[in-house]
């Protein structure tokens, strides 16, 4: 199974992303058996979902993208991609999502053949997208101070068929820097508690022809110190951005039609008609008479006049609140060293 190449038919030991609904995607390892929760014996590999159970072995021979039946419903067996993996991966740390990842790849000016340094590796969310962008001739060097996380990420890269494009290091870059790749990187990405301590090491790891650097920080105080360190080490074009998703809800609204011969006095009269209609409809009458019928007809005519000046249409209305702050992205450029 490879994140870098596509195929049609699911085979044994493949990774399948089971799409249950928009918010639920389950990674399924297609094997006949798996270790029990206690890890002391092998049991049949069965995945439980809100729509029933699925035997992983039943996916063998089916095509990616097709619907698969569960015991109480159905789901879709999707081919793994970095975007889907980001939404379904097991979290070992907090991760970056597609909105920030897209901006990082754009601003770092990555393309096939680039050499990228990443610290830290974390859960590997960004790593998969970086690898897809720089493959097949580029390479990712990813560092993490936590040994188990680094080893687990290395196993995942091997299982996903992208280990040829990435090298994992267990290393504290704050103290030891990026010595294995000094002078080789086109771009550097930092996701650390103290990124300003690593700016000098990042500069050493970059090519003499210059490059781009990005630092992800959740707090503005971290951004301030990082910007100062970048300027002190000769980086230029320092800027910080925040990516926020703004949701729009589709609603049917009523607005007056545009009239080039708009008369404010006429509009005032129309509003008065509306008020009269509201006042008249609140009056209760216990006897039916011809006068009442005439009054009802008058109200209908007035209401039609008002409706002729208004129009209902679908529109997107933004939400008043925008939850979703992840962090600040600070970018800078290292100028080329002139010989």
Short mmCIF file of C-alpha atoms in Angstrom, two decimals, residues 4 11 26 37 49 51 66 72 83 87 93 124 145 161 180 197 202 208 233 239 246 295 297 302:
data_model
loop_
_atom_site.label_atom_id
_atom_site.label_comp_id
_atom_site.label_asym_id
_atom_site.label_seq_id
_atom_site.Cartn_x
_atom_site.Cartn_y
_atom_site.Cartn_z
CA UNK A 4 2.24 7.91 -3.35
CA UNK A 11 -5.40 -6.49 -1.36
CA UNK A 26 -11.90 4.75 10.35
CA UNK A 37 -6.61 -5.69 23.25
CA UNK A 49 -18.86 1.10 13.75
CA UNK A 51 -23.66 1.08 11.59
CA UNK A 66 -17.08 1.26 -3.71
CA UNK A 72 -26.57 -2.50 10.08
CA UNK A 83 -5.97 14.62 3.61
CA UNK A 87 -8.80 13.19 9.53
CA UNK A 93 0.16 14.62 19.67
CA UNK A 124 2.90 12.51 11.04
CA UNK A 145 12.91 14.36 20.68
CA UNK A 161 5.04 2.76 1.26
CA UNK A 180 22.92 15.32 9.77
CA UNK A 197 16.09 28.56 20.16
CA UNK A 202 17.72 25.96 11.06
CA UNK A 208 23.69 28.64 0.59
CA UNK A 233 19.84 35.76 12.20
CA UNK A 239 5.37 37.76 8.36
CA UNK A 246 -15.46 31.05 8.32
CA UNK A 295 -61.52 45.04 5.37
CA UNK A 297 -59.79 42.29 1.01
CA UNK A 302 -52.08 46.25 0.73
#
